[in-house]
Coordinates of N, CA, C and O in Angstrom, one line a residue:
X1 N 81.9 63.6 146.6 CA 83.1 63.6 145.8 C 82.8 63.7 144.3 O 83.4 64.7 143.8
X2 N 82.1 63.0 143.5 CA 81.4 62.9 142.0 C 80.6 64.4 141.9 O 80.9 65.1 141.0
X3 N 79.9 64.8 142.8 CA 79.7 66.0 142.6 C 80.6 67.4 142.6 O 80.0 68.4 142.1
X4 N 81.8 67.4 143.0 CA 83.0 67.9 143.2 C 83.7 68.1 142.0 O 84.1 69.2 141.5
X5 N 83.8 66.8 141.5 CA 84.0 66.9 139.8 C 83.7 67.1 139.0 O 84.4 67.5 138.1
X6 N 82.4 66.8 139.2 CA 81.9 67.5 138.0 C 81.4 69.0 137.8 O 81.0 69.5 136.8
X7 N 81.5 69.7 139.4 CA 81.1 70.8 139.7 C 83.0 71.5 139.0 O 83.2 72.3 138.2
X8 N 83.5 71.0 139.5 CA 85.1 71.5 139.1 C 85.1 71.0 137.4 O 85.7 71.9 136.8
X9 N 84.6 69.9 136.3 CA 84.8 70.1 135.2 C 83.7 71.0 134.6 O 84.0 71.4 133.5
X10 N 82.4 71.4 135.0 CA 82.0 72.7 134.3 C 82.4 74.2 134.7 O 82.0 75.1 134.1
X11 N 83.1 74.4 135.7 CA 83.5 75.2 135.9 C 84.9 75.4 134.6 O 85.1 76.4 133.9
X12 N 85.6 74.5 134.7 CA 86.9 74.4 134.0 C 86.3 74.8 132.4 O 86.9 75.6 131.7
X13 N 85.1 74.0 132.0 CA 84.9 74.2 130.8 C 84.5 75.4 130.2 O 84.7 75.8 129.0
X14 N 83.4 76.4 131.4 CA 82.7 77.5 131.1 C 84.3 78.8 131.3 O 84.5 79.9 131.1
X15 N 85.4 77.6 132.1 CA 86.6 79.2 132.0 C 87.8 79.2 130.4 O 88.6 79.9 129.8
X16 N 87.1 77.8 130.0 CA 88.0 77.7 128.7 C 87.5 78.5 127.6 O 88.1 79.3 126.9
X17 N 85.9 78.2 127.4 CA 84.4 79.0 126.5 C 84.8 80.5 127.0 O 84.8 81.5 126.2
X18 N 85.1 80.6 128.3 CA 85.2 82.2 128.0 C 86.8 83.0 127.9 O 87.0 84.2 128.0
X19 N 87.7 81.8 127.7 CA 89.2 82.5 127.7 C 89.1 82.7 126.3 O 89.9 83.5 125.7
X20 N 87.9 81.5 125.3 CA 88.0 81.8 123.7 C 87.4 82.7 123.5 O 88.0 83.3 122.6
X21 N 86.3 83.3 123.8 CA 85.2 83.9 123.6 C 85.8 85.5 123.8 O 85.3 86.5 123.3
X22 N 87.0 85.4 124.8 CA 87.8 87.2 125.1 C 88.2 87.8 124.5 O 87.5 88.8 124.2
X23 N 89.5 87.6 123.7 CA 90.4 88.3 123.2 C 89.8 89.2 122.5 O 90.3 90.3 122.7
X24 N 89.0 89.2 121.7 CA 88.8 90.6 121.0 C 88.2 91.3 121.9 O 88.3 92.5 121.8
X25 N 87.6 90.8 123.1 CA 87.0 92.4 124.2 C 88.6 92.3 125.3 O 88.7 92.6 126.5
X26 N 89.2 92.0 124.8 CA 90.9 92.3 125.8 C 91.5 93.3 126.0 O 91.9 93.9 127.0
X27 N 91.6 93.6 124.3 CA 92.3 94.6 123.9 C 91.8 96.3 124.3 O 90.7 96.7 123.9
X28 N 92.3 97.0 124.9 CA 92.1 98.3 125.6 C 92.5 99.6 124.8 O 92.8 100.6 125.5
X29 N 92.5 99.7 123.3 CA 93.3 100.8 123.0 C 92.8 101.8 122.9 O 91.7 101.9 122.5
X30 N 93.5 102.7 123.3 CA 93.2 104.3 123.6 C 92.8 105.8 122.8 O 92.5 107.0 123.2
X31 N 93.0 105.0 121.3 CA 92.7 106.1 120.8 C 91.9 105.9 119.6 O 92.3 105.2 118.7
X32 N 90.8 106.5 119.5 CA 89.0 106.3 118.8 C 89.6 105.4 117.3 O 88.9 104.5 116.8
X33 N 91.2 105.8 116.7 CA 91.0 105.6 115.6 C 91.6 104.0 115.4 O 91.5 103.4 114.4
X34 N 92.1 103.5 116.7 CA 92.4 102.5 116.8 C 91.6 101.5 117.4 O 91.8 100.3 117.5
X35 N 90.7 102.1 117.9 CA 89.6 101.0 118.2 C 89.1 101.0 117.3 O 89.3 99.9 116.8
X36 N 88.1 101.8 116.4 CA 87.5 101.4 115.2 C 88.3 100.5 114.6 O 87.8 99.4 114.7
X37 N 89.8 100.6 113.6 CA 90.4 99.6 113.2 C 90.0 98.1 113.9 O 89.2 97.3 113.6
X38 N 90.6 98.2 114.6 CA 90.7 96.8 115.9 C 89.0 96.3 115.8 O 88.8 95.1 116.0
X39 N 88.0 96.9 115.6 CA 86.6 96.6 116.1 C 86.5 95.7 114.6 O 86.0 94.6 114.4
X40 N 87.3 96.7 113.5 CA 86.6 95.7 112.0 C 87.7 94.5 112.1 O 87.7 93.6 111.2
X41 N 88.5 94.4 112.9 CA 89.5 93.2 112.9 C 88.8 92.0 113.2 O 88.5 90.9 112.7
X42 N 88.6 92.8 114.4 CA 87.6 91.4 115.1 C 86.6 91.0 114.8 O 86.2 89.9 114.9
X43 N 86.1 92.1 114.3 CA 84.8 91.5 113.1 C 84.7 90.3 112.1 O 84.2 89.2 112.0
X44 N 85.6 91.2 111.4 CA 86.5 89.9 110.0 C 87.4 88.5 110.9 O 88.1 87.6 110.4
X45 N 87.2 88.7 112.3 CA 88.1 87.3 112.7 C 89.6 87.5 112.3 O 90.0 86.4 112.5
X46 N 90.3 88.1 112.0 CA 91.9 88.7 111.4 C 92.4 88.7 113.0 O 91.8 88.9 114.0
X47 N 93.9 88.3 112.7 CA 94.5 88.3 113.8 C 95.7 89.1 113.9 O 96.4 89.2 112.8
X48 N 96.2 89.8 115.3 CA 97.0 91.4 115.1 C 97.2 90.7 116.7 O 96.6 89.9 117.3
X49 N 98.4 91.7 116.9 CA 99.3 92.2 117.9 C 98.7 93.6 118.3 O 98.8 94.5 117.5
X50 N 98.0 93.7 119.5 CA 98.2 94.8 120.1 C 99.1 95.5 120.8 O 98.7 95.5 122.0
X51 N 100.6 96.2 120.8 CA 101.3 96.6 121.4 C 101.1 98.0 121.9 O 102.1 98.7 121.9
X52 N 100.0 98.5 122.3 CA 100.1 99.9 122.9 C 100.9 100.5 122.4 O 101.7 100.3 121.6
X53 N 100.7 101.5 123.1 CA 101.5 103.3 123.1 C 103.4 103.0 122.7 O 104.0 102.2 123.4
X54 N 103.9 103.6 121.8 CA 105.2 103.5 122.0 C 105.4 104.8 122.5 O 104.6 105.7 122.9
X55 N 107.1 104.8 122.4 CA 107.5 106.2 123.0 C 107.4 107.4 121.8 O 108.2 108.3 121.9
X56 N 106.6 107.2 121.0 CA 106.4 108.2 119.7 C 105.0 109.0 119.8 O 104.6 109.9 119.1
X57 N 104.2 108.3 121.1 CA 103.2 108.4 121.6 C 102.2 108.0 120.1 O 101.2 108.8 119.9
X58 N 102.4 107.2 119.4 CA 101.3 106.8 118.1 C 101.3 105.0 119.0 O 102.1 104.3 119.6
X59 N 99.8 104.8 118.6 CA 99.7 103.1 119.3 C 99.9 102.5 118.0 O 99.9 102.9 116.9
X60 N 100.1 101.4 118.8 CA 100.4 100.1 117.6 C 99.9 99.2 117.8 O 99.5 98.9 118.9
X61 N 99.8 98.4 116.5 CA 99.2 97.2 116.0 C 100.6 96.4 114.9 O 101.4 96.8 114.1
X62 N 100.3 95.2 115.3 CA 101.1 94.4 114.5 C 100.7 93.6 113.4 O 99.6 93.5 114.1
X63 N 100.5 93.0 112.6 CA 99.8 92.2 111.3 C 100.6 90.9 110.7 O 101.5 91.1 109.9
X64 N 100.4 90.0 110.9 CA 101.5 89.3 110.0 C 100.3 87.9 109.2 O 99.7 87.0 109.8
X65 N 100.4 88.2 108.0 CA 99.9 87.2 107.4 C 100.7 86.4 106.2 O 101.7 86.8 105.7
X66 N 100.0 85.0 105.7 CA 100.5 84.1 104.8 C 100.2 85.4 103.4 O 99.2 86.2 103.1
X67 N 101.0 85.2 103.0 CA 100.6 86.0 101.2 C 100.4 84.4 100.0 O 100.7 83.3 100.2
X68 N 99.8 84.8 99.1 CA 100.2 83.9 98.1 C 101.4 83.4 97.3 O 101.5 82.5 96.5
X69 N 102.5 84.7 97.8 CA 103.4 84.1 96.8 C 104.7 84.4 97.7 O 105.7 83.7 97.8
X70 N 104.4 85.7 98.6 CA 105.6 85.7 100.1 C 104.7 85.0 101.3 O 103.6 85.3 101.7
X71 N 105.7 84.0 101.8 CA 105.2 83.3 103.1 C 104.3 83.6 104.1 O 103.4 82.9 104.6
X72 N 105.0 85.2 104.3 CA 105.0 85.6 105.3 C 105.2 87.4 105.7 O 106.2 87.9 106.1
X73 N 104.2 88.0 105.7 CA 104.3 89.1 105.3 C 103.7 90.2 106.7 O 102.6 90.3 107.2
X74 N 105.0 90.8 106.9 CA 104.6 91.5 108.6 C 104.0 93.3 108.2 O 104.3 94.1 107.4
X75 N 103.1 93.2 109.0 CA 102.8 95.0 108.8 C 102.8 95.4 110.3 O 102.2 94.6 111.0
X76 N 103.4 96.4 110.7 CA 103.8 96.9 111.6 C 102.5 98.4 111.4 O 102.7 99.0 110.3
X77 N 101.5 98.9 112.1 CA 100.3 99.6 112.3 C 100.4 100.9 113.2 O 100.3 100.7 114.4
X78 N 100.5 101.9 113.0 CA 100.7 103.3 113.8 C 99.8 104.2 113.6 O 99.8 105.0 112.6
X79 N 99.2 104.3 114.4 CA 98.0 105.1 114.8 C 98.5 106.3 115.8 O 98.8 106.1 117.0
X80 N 98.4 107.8 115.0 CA 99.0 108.6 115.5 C 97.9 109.2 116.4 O 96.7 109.0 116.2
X81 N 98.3 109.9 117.4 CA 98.0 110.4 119.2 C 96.6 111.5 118.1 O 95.4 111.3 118.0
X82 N 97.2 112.1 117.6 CA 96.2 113.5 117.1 C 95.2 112.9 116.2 O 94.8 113.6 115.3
X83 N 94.7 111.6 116.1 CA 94.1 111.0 115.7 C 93.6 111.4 113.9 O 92.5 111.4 113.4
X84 N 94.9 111.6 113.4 CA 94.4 112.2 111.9 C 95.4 111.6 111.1 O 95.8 112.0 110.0
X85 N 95.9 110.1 111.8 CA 96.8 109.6 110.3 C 97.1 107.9 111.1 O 96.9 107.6 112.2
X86 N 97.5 107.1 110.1 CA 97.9 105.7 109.7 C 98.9 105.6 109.1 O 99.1 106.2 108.0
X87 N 99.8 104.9 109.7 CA 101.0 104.7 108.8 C 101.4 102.9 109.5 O 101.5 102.3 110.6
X88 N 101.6 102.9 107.9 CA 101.4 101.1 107.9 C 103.4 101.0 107.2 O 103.8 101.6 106.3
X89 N 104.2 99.9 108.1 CA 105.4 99.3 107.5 C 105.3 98.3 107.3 O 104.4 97.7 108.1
X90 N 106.0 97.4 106.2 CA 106.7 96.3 106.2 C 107.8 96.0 105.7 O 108.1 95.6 104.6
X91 N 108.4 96.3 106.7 CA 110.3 96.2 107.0 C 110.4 95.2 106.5 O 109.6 94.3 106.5
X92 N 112.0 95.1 105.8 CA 112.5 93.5 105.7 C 111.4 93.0 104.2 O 110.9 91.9 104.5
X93 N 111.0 93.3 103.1 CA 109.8 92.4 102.6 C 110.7 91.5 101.7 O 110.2 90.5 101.2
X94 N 112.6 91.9 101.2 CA 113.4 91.3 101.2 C 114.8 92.1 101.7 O 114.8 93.3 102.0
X95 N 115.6 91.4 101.7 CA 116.9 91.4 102.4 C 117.7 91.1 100.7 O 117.2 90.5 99.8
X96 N 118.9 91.8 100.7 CA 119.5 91.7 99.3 C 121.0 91.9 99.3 O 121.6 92.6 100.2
X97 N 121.8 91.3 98.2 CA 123.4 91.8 98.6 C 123.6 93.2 97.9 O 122.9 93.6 97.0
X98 N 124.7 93.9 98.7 CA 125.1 95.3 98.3 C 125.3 95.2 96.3 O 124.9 96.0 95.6
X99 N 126.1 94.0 95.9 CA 126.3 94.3 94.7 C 125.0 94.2 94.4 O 125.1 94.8 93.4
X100 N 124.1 94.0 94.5 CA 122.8 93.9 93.7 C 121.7 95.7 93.9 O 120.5 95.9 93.7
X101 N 122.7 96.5 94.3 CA 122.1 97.9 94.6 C 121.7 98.4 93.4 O 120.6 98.9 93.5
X102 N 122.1 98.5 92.8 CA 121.5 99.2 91.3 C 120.5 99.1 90.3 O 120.1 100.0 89.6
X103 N 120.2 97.8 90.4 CA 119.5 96.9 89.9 C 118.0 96.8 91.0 O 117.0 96.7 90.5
X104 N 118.0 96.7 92.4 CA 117.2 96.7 93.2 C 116.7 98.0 93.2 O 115.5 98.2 93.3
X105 N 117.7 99.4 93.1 CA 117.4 100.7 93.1 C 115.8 100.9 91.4 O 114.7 101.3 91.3
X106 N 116.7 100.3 90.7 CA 115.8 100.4 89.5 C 114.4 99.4 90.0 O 113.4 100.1 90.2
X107 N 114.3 98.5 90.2 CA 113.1 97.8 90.4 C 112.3 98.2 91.4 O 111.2 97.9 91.1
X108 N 112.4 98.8 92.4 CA 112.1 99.4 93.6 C 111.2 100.8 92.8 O 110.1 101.1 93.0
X109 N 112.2 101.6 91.6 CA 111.7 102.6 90.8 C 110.6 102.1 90.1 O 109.5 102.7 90.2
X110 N 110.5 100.8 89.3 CA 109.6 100.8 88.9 C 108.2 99.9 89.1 O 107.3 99.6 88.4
X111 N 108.5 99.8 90.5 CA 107.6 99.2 91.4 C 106.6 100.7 91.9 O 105.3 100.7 91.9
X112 N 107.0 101.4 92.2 CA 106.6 102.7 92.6 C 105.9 103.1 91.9 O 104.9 103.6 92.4
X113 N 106.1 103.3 90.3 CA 105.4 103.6 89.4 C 104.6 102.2 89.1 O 103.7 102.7 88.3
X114 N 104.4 101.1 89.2 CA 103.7 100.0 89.1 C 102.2 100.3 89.8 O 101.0 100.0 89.3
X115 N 102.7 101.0 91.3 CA 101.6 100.6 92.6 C 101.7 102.2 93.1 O 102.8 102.8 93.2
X116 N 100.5 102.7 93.4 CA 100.1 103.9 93.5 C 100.0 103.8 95.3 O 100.5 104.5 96.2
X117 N 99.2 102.7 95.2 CA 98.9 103.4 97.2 C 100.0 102.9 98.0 O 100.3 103.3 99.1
X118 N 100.9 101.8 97.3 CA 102.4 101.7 98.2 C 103.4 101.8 97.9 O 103.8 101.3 96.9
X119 N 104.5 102.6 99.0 CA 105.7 103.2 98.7 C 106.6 101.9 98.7 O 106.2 101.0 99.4
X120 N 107.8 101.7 97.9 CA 108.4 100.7 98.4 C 109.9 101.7 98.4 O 110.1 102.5 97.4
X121 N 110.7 101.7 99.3 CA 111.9 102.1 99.5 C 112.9 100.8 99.7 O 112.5 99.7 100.1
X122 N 114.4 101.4 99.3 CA 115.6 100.8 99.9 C 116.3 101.3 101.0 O 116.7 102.5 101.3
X123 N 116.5 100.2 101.5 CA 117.6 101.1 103.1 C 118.4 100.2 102.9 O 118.4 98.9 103.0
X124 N 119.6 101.6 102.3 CA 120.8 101.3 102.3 C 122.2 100.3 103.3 O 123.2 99.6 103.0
X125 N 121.1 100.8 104.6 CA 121.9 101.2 105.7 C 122.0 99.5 105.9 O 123.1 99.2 106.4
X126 N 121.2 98.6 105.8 CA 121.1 97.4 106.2 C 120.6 96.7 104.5 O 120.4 95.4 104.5
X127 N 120.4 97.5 102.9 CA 120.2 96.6 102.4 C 118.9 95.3 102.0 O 118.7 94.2 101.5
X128 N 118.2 96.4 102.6 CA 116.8 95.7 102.4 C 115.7 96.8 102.0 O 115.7 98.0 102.3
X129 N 114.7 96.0 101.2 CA 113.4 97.0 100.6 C 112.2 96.5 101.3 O 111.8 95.4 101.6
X130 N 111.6 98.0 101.8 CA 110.7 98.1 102.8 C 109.9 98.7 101.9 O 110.3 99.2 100.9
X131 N 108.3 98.6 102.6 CA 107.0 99.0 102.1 C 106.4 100.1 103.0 O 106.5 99.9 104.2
X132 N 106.0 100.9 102.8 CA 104.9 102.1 103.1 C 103.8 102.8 103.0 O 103.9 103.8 102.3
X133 N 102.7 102.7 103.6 CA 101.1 103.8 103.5 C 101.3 104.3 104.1 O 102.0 103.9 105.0
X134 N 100.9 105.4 104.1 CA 100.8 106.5 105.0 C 99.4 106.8 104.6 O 99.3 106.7 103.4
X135 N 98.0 107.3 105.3 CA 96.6 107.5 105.2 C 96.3 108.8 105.7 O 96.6 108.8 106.8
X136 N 95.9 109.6 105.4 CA 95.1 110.7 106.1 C 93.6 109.7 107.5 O 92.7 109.1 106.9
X137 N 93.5 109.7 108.3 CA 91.9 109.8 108.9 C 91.8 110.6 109.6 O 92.6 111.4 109.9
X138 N 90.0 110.4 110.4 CA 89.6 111.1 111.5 C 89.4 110.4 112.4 O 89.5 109.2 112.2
X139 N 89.2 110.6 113.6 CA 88.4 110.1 114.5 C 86.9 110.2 114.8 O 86.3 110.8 115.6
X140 N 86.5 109.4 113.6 CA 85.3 109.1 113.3 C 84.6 107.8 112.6 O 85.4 106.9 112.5
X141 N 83.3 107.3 112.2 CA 83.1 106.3 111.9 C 83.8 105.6 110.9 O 83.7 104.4 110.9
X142 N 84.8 106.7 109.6 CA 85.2 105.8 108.4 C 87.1 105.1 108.8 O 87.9 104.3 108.3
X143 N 86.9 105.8 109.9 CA 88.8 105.8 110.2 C 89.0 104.2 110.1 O 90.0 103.8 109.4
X144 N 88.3 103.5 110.7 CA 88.5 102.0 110.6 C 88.5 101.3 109.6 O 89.4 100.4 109.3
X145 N 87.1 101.9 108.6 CA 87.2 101.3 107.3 C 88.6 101.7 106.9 O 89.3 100.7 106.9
X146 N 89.3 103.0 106.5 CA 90.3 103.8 105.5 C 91.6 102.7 106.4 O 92.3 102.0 105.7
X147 N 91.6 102.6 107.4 CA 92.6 101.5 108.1 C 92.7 100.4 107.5 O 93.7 100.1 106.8
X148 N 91.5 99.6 107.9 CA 91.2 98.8 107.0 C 91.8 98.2 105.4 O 92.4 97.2 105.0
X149 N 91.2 99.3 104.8 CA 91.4 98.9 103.7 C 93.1 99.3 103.6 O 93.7 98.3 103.4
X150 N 93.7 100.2 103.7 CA 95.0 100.2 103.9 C 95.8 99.0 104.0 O 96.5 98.4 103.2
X151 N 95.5 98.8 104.8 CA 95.8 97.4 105.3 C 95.9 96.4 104.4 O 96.9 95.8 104.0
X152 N 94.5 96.2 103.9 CA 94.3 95.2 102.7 C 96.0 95.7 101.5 O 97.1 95.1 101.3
X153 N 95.2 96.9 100.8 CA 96.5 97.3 99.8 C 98.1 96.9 100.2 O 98.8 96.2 99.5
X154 N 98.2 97.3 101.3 CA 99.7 96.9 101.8 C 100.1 95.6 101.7 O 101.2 95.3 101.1
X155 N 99.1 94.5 102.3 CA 99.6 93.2 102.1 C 99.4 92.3 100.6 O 99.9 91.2 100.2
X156 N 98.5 93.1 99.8 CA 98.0 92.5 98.5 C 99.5 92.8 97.5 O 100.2 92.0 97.0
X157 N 99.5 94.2 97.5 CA 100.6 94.6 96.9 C 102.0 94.1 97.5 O 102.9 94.0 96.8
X158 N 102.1 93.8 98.4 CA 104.1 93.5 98.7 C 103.4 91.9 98.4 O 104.4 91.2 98.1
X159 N 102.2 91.1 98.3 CA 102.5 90.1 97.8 C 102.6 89.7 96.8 O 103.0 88.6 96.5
X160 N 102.2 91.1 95.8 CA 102.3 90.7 94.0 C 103.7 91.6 93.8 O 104.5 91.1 93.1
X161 N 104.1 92.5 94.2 CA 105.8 93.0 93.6 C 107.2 91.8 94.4 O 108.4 91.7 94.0
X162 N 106.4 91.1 95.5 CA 107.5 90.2 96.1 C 107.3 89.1 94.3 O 108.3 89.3 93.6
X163 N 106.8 88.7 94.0 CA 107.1 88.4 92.8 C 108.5 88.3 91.7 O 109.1 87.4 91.0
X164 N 108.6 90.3 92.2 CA 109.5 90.6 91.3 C 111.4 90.7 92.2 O 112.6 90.7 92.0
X165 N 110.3 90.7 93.1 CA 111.9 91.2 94.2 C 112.1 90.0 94.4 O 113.4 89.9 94.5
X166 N 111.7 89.1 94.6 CA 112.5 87.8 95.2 C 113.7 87.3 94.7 O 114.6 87.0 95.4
X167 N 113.6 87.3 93.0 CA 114.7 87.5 92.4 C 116.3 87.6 93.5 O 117.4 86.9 93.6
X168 N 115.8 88.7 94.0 CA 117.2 89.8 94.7 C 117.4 89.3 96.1 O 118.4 89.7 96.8
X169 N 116.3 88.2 96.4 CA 116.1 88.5 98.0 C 117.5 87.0 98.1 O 117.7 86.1 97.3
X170 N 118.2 87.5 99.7 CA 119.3 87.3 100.0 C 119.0 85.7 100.3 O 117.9 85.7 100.9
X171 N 119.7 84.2 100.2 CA 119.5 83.0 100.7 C 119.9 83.2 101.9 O 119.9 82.2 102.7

């Protein structure tokens, strides 16, 4: 019986060591320029959402980290099928009232002219200023780095212009 147990608690222990030891070999993604991304993820220890293939046929990855000055900052990761582009969102980076449109239109303008590698737009339609990269790659060894660092720019920048937008952003 004592040997039972303890044959059953190293078993139990060697399936916990290897349920930690997985997740970065879990993930299955299908296309060269998203595994390279994903490979320097796991490298650096960074933590992401793999959501596969959408119906736009580009895979996805999800991002969400602490910023220094926004809480909480999501990037949404699209890795297109023809393996020759990146396109990084972060929807929502604030939420704002309509009378405040003119004034958010202007700072949005001169946020754009502030930050070169990220787009920041307004949508109207809902009232909120969203962020955008868009990257040329290949499917080749630098795709992951150019991902990569993308990546980096995106969340560096919406954490230093959130700065300026919070001002606007909706209680």
């Amino acid at each position: 019986m004592k040997t039972s147990k303890k044959l059953f608690a190293v078993l139990l222990a060697l399936c916990l060591f290897l349920s930690l030891s997985l997740p970065a070999f879990a993930v299955n993604a299908q296309y060269g320029t998203t595994k390279a991304f994903l490979k320097i993820m796991d490298r650096e220890k960074n933590k992401y959402s793999y959501m596969g293939v959408n119906e736009d046929d580009k895979e996805q990855v999800n991002v969400t980290v602490k910023g220094d000055n926004k809480p909480k900052i999501e990037v949404k990761i699209f890795f297109a099928s023809d393996l020759e582009s990146v396109s990084m969102r972060s929807w929502y980076v604030i939420s704002f009232d309509k009378a405040d449109l003119d004034k958010v239109l202007a700072l949005v303008n001169k946020l754009n002219n502030d930050y070169k590698y990220v787009k920041f737009v307004v949508d109207e339609a809902d009232y909120s200023v969203d962020a955008e990269v868009d990257c040329p790659i290949r499917d080749d060894d630098c795709a992951g780095e150019i991902a990569y660092d993308a990546l980096y720019y995106i969340e560096e920048i919406v954490d230093r212009a959130y700065l300026e937008l919070k001002e606007f952003e909706k209680a």
